Coordinates of C-alpha atoms and ligand atoms in Angstrom, one line a residue:
M561 CA 108.6 123.7 110.7
T562 CA 109.5 126.8 112.6
T563 CA 107.2 128.7 115.0
E564 CA 107.0 131.5 112.5
E565 CA 105.5 129.2 109.9
A566 CA 102.8 128.1 112.3
V567 CA 101.2 131.5 112.0
S568 CA 97.6 132.1 112.4
V569 CA 95.5 132.6 109.3
S570 CA 91.7 133.4 109.2
R571 CA 89.2 131.6 111.4
A572 CA 88.8 127.9 110.4
S573 CA 85.4 126.4 109.8
A574 CA 86.7 123.0 110.9
C575 CA 88.9 121.6 113.6
L576 CA 90.6 118.3 114.0
C577 CA 90.9 117.3 117.7
V578 CA 93.2 114.5 118.3
L579 CA 92.8 112.4 121.4
C580 CA 96.0 110.5 122.4
G581 CA 97.0 108.3 125.2
L582 CA 97.5 104.6 126.1
P583 CA 95.0 102.0 125.2
A584 CA 92.1 102.2 127.7
A585 CA 93.2 105.6 128.9
G586 CA 89.6 106.7 128.2
K587 CA 89.8 108.3 124.7
S588 CA 86.5 106.9 123.4
T589 CA 84.7 107.7 126.6
L590 CA 85.9 111.3 126.4
A591 CA 85.0 111.5 122.7
R592 CA 81.4 110.5 123.5
R593 CA 81.2 113.3 126.1
I594 CA 82.7 115.9 123.8
L595 CA 80.2 114.9 121.1
S596 CA 77.2 115.5 123.3
T597 CA 78.6 118.8 124.5
A598 CA 79.4 119.9 121.0
A599 CA 75.9 119.1 120.0
Q600 CA 74.6 121.4 122.8
H601 CA 76.8 124.2 121.3
G602 CA 75.1 123.6 117.9
W603 CA 78.4 122.3 116.4
R604 CA 78.7 119.6 113.9
A605 CA 80.9 116.9 115.3
T606 CA 81.9 113.3 114.7
V607 CA 84.3 110.7 115.9
V608 CA 86.4 109.1 113.2
P609 CA 86.0 105.4 114.0
Y610 CA 89.3 104.0 112.7
D611 CA 88.3 100.6 114.1
D612 CA 85.2 100.5 111.8
L613 CA 86.8 102.2 108.8
I614 CA 89.9 100.0 108.6
P615 CA 89.6 96.3 107.8
E616 CA 90.0 94.2 110.9
Q617 CA 92.9 92.2 109.5
A618 CA 95.1 95.3 109.4
F619 CA 95.1 95.3 113.2
R620 CA 94.7 91.6 113.9
T621 CA 97.0 89.5 111.7
K622 CA 100.2 91.1 112.8
V623 CA 99.4 90.7 116.4
V624 CA 98.4 87.1 116.0
E625 CA 101.0 85.9 113.5
D626 CA 104.0 87.8 114.7
G627 CA 103.4 88.2 118.3
V628 CA 103.6 91.9 119.2
N629 CA 105.3 93.3 116.2
L630 CA 104.3 96.9 116.4
Q631 CA 106.5 98.0 113.6
E632 CA 104.8 95.7 111.1
M633 CA 101.3 96.4 112.5
H634 CA 102.1 100.1 112.2
T635 CA 103.1 99.9 108.5
E636 CA 99.9 98.0 107.5
W637 CA 97.7 100.2 109.7
K638 CA 99.5 103.4 108.5
S639 CA 98.5 103.0 104.8
H640 CA 94.9 102.5 105.8
R641 CA 95.0 105.4 108.2
Q642 CA 96.4 107.5 105.4
A643 CA 93.4 106.7 103.3
V644 CA 91.1 107.7 106.1
L645 CA 92.9 111.0 106.5
Y646 CA 92.7 111.6 102.8
C647 CA 88.9 111.2 103.0
I648 CA 88.7 113.7 105.8
E649 CA 90.9 116.2 103.9
Q650 CA 88.7 115.8 100.9
F651 CA 85.6 116.4 103.0
L652 CA 87.1 119.5 104.6
Q653 CA 88.1 120.9 101.2
K654 CA 84.7 120.4 99.6
S655 CA 82.3 120.0 102.4
E656 CA 79.2 120.4 100.1
I657 CA 79.9 116.9 98.6
L658 CA 80.6 113.6 100.3
P659 CA 84.0 112.5 99.0
E660 CA 84.0 109.0 97.5
V661 CA 86.1 106.4 99.4
P662 CA 88.8 105.1 96.9
S663 CA 87.6 101.6 96.1
S664 CA 91.1 100.1 96.4
S665 CA 91.8 101.7 99.8
G666 CA 90.1 99.0 101.8
I667 CA 88.2 101.6 103.8
S668 CA 84.6 100.7 104.7
V669 CA 82.2 102.9 102.7
A670 CA 79.3 102.2 105.1
A671 CA 81.4 103.3 108.1
W672 CA 82.6 106.4 106.3
E673 CA 79.0 107.3 105.4
Q674 CA 77.9 106.8 109.0
C675 CA 80.8 108.9 110.3
T676 CA 79.9 111.8 108.0
Q677 CA 76.2 111.5 108.3
G678 CA 74.6 114.7 109.3
L679 CA 77.7 116.8 108.9
M680 CA 76.7 118.5 105.6
G681 CA 74.1 120.7 107.4
P682 CA 71.6 122.9 105.6
K683 CA 72.9 125.0 102.7
G684 CA 74.4 128.3 103.8
L685 CA 74.4 127.4 107.4
K686 CA 77.9 126.2 108.4
P687 CA 78.3 125.8 112.2
P688 CA 81.8 124.7 113.3
L689 CA 82.8 121.2 112.3
V690 CA 84.8 119.0 114.6
F691 CA 86.5 115.7 113.7
L692 CA 87.6 113.8 116.8
L693 CA 90.4 111.5 116.1
D694 CA 91.8 108.8 118.4
D695 CA 95.3 108.8 117.1
N696 CA 98.7 108.8 118.6
F697 CA 100.6 109.6 115.4
Y698 CA 98.9 112.5 113.8
Y699 CA 100.6 115.4 111.9
P700 CA 98.3 118.2 111.1
N701 CA 97.6 119.9 107.8
S702 CA 96.4 123.5 107.5
L703 CA 93.3 123.8 109.6
G704 CA 92.2 124.1 113.2
F705 CA 94.1 121.5 115.1
C706 CA 94.3 120.6 118.8
Q707 CA 95.3 117.7 120.9
V708 CA 94.1 116.2 124.1
Y709 CA 96.5 114.0 125.8
L710 CA 94.9 111.6 128.3
Q711 CA 97.4 110.9 131.1
C712 CA 96.4 107.7 132.8
D713 CA 98.4 105.4 135.1
L714 CA 99.7 102.4 133.4
E715 CA 98.2 100.1 136.1
S716 CA 94.7 101.7 135.5
C717 CA 95.0 101.3 131.8
I718 CA 96.0 97.6 132.1
S719 CA 93.2 96.9 134.5
R720 CA 90.5 98.8 132.5
N721 CA 91.8 97.1 129.4
Q722 CA 91.5 93.7 131.0
S723 CA 87.9 94.2 132.0
R724 CA 86.9 94.9 128.3
S725 CA 85.4 92.3 126.1
Q726 CA 88.2 92.5 123.6
P727 CA 91.3 93.6 125.4
V728 CA 94.4 94.5 123.5
P729 CA 97.4 92.3 124.6
T730 CA 99.1 93.8 127.7
E731 CA 102.4 93.7 125.8
V732 CA 101.0 96.2 123.3
I733 CA 100.3 98.6 126.1
L734 CA 103.8 98.1 127.6
E735 CA 105.3 98.6 124.2
M736 CA 103.3 101.8 123.7
V737 CA 104.4 103.2 127.1
K738 CA 108.0 103.2 125.7
R739 CA 107.0 104.9 122.5
L740 CA 104.2 107.3 123.3
E741 CA 105.3 110.9 123.6
S742 CA 103.1 113.5 125.2
P743 CA 102.6 116.7 123.1
N744 CA 105.6 118.9 123.1
P745 CA 104.8 122.4 121.9
Q746 CA 108.4 123.5 122.6
K747 CA 109.7 121.0 120.1
N748 CA 106.7 120.8 117.7
S749 CA 105.1 124.2 117.1
W750 CA 101.9 122.6 115.6
E751 CA 101.2 121.1 119.0
I752 CA 100.7 124.5 120.5
N753 CA 97.0 123.8 121.1
S754 CA 97.4 120.9 123.4
I755 CA 96.2 120.0 126.9
T756 CA 96.7 117.1 129.2
L757 CA 93.8 115.6 131.1
N758 CA 94.4 113.3 133.9
S759 CA 92.1 110.4 133.2
T760 CA 93.3 108.1 136.0
G761 CA 90.4 109.5 138.0
T762 CA 87.1 110.8 136.9
V763 CA 87.1 113.3 134.0
S764 CA 85.1 116.2 135.3
K765 CA 82.7 118.7 133.7
S766 CA 85.4 121.4 134.0
D767 CA 87.8 119.1 132.1
I768 CA 85.2 118.8 129.3
Q769 CA 84.9 122.6 129.4
R770 CA 88.6 122.9 128.9
V771 CA 88.4 120.7 125.9
M772 CA 85.6 122.8 124.4
E773 CA 87.7 126.0 125.0
L774 CA 90.7 124.3 123.4
I775 CA 88.7 123.5 120.2
S776 CA 87.3 127.0 120.1
S777 CA 90.8 128.4 120.3
A778 CA 92.0 126.0 117.6
L779 CA 89.1 127.1 115.3
N780 CA 90.1 130.7 115.9
N781 CA 93.8 130.1 115.3
P782 CA 94.2 127.6 112.4
L783 CA 97.7 126.5 111.5
S784 CA 99.2 127.2 108.2
L785 CA 101.9 124.6 107.7
G786 CA 103.4 125.8 104.3
E787 CA 104.3 123.7 101.4
D788 CA 106.7 121.1 102.7
N789 CA 104.1 119.1 104.5
K790 CA 104.6 115.4 105.1
E791 CA 100.9 114.6 105.6
Q792 CA 100.1 116.3 102.3
K793 CA 102.8 114.5 100.5
D794 CA 101.5 111.2 101.9
A795 CA 98.0 112.1 100.7
D796 CA 99.4 112.8 97.2
R797 CA 101.2 109.5 97.3
L798 CA 98.1 107.7 98.3
K799 CA 96.0 109.4 95.6
C800 CA 98.6 108.4 93.0
A801 CA 98.8 104.8 94.3
N802 CA 95.1 104.5 94.1
S803 CA 94.9 105.8 90.5
V804 CA 97.7 103.5 89.3
V805 CA 96.1 100.5 91.0
H806 CA 92.7 101.3 89.7
Q807 CA 93.9 101.6 86.1
A808 CA 96.2 98.6 86.4
D809 CA 93.2 96.6 87.7
Q810 CA 91.1 97.5 84.6
A811 CA 93.9 96.5 82.3
C812 CA 94.5 93.2 84.2
R813 CA 90.8 92.4 84.0
R814 CA 90.9 92.8 80.2
L815 CA 94.0 90.5 80.0
I816 CA 92.3 87.9 82.2
S817 CA 89.2 87.9 80.0
E818 CA 91.4 87.5 76.9
A819 CA 93.2 84.6 78.5
M820 CA 89.9 82.9 79.4
K821 CA 88.8 83.3 75.8
T822 CA 92.0 81.7 74.5
A823 CA 91.6 78.8 76.9
R824 CA 87.9 78.3 75.8
E825 CA 88.9 78.4 72.1
N826 CA 91.5 75.7 72.9
K827 CA 88.8 73.5 74.4
V828 CA 90.2 73.5 77.9
P829 CA 87.8 71.3 80.0
P830 CA 85.4 73.1 82.4
E831 CA 87.2 72.0 85.6
R832 CA 90.5 73.4 84.4
M833 CA 88.7 76.5 83.2
R834 CA 87.5 77.0 86.8
S835 CA 91.0 76.5 88.1
L836 CA 92.4 78.9 85.6
A837 CA 89.9 81.6 86.6
A838 CA 90.7 81.1 90.3
Q839 CA 94.4 81.2 89.7
L840 CA 94.3 84.3 87.6
S841 CA 92.1 86.1 90.0
E842 CA 94.3 85.2 93.0
S843 CA 97.4 86.2 91.0
K844 CA 95.8 89.6 90.1
A845 CA 94.9 90.3 93.7
T846 CA 98.4 89.6 95.0
F847 CA 99.9 91.6 92.1
L848 CA 97.7 94.6 92.8
H849 CA 98.3 94.4 96.5
N850 CA 102.1 94.5 95.9
L851 CA 101.8 97.2 93.3
R852 CA 99.9 99.4 95.8
K853 CA 102.5 98.7 98.5
H854 CA 105.3 99.6 96.0
F855 CA 103.7 102.9 95.2
L856 CA 103.0 103.8 98.8
H857 CA 106.3 102.9 100.3
E858 CA 109.0 102.6 97.6
V859 CA 108.5 104.8 94.6
P860 CA 110.5 108.0 95.2
F861 CA 108.4 111.2 94.8
I862 CA 110.2 114.2 93.6
Q863 CA 108.6 117.5 94.5
G864 CA 106.9 119.2 91.6
E865 CA 107.2 116.1 89.4
E866 CA 104.1 114.1 88.7
I867 CA 104.0 110.4 88.2
N868 CA 102.6 109.4 84.9
V869 CA 99.7 107.2 86.1
E870 CA 98.8 105.9 82.7
H871 CA 102.3 104.9 81.9
A872 CA 102.8 103.3 85.3
A873 CA 99.6 101.3 85.0
K874 CA 100.4 100.1 81.5
R875 CA 103.9 99.0 82.6
A876 CA 102.3 97.2 85.6
A877 CA 99.8 95.4 83.3
E878 CA 102.7 94.2 81.1
I879 CA 104.4 92.7 84.1
F880 CA 101.2 91.0 85.2
N881 CA 100.8 89.7 81.7
D882 CA 104.0 87.7 82.1
D883 CA 102.6 85.9 85.2
L884 CA 99.3 85.4 83.4
K885 CA 100.9 83.8 80.3
E886 CA 102.8 81.4 82.6
I887 CA 99.6 80.3 84.4
L888 CA 97.7 80.0 81.1
S889 CA 100.4 77.9 79.4
R890 CA 100.6 75.6 82.5
I891 CA 96.8 75.0 82.4
M892 CA 96.8 74.5 78.6
N893 CA 99.8 72.1 78.5
D894 CA 98.3 70.1 81.4
K895 CA 95.1 69.4 79.3
Ligands
ATP1308 N1 88.1 108.3 133.7 C1 87.8 107.0 133.8 N2 87.7 106.4 135.0 C2 87.4 105.1 135.1 N3 87.2 104.3 134.0 C3 87.2 104.9 132.8 C4 87.6 106.2 132.6 N4 87.6 106.5 131.3 C5 87.3 105.3 130.7 N5 87.1 104.4 131.6 C6 86.8 102.9 131.3 O1 88.0 102.3 130.8 C7 87.7 101.5 129.7 C8 88.4 101.9 128.4 O2 87.9 103.2 128.0 P1 87.9 103.7 126.5 O3 87.4 102.7 125.6 O4 87.3 105.1 126.5 O5 89.5 103.8 126.3 P2 90.3 104.2 125.0 O6 91.4 105.0 125.4 O7 89.4 104.7 123.9 O8 90.8 102.7 124.6 P3 91.4 102.3 123.1 O9 92.5 103.2 122.7 O10 91.9 100.9 123.4 O11 90.3 102.3 122.2 C9 86.1 101.5 129.5 O12 85.6 100.4 130.1 C10 85.7 102.8 130.2 O13 84.4 102.7 130.7

């Protein structure tokens, strides 16, 4: 995007404020202080708690199983994060209704409800709305957007991290040092509303004041990023994947119930019936997981061309039916 495209449109009613920096740089601590200052201003503000919204295994398994494989962890985490961003965008578009969390997204409904609690406000009255995101990889859509980069010495991050009850592995921090880039408004015009706070020492009241001014300025100068927006494309892709998986899930359930009926009619004994149900259910879960992954990462999206969700789901169910028949015939012939 060129600087000309990042033009200012009318005043935004909402702002995304991204807090970035190394683990233990003090993002959550700063977020809590911004929340209380925002409340004093009469603003509606919330922290988007990725850690609560995203299932724990999306963070944990990759670290435990593969050592520190940030690439893999990032891919798994990215698809969940995309679902969270989709919910936020939906909320910003129609802030009178709480958007539903897509059931297949793996996002915690309870955490989402808690995050958005109290944000609707009384009808007619709409004070500025601020979403605080702890996120090192955000790419903004069209709205008020700003970034606070917490600059903290590596040694301080490592020592603060180690004194936490659940520290992240030190290797993760060392890996992130190599990858983390501070905001660069010269290169990325959407990063124009960015400041750096030194969090090696104490974050002062005047630092908080700078953040509040930054958010105000971002609200007054929302970005308009035009059509060719990666984040929007990713959101569309997620929406499509969720629809296909949802419809395929329904179709697979019907196929499973037919298969169970066939087995019953063929007098398959109860123990084998239980095994059949378990195998079919496991096979369906794996199948849908892979289907979702396929739609999120592999299906090419051509601009202006819509994926035919119904057709895709039907085709997926046909493929699942082949697996199902195999399981059914194994169980029946074993009888
Ligand atoms: N400016 C500061 N000076 C000293 N200690 C701090 C400062 N900011 C935060 N801490 C302490 O450092 C630890 C990590 O802080 P915090 O949880 O805010 O980091 P974080 O950047 O949100 O970490 P993560 O990204 O891993 O969630 C906490 O124990 C917190 O009390």
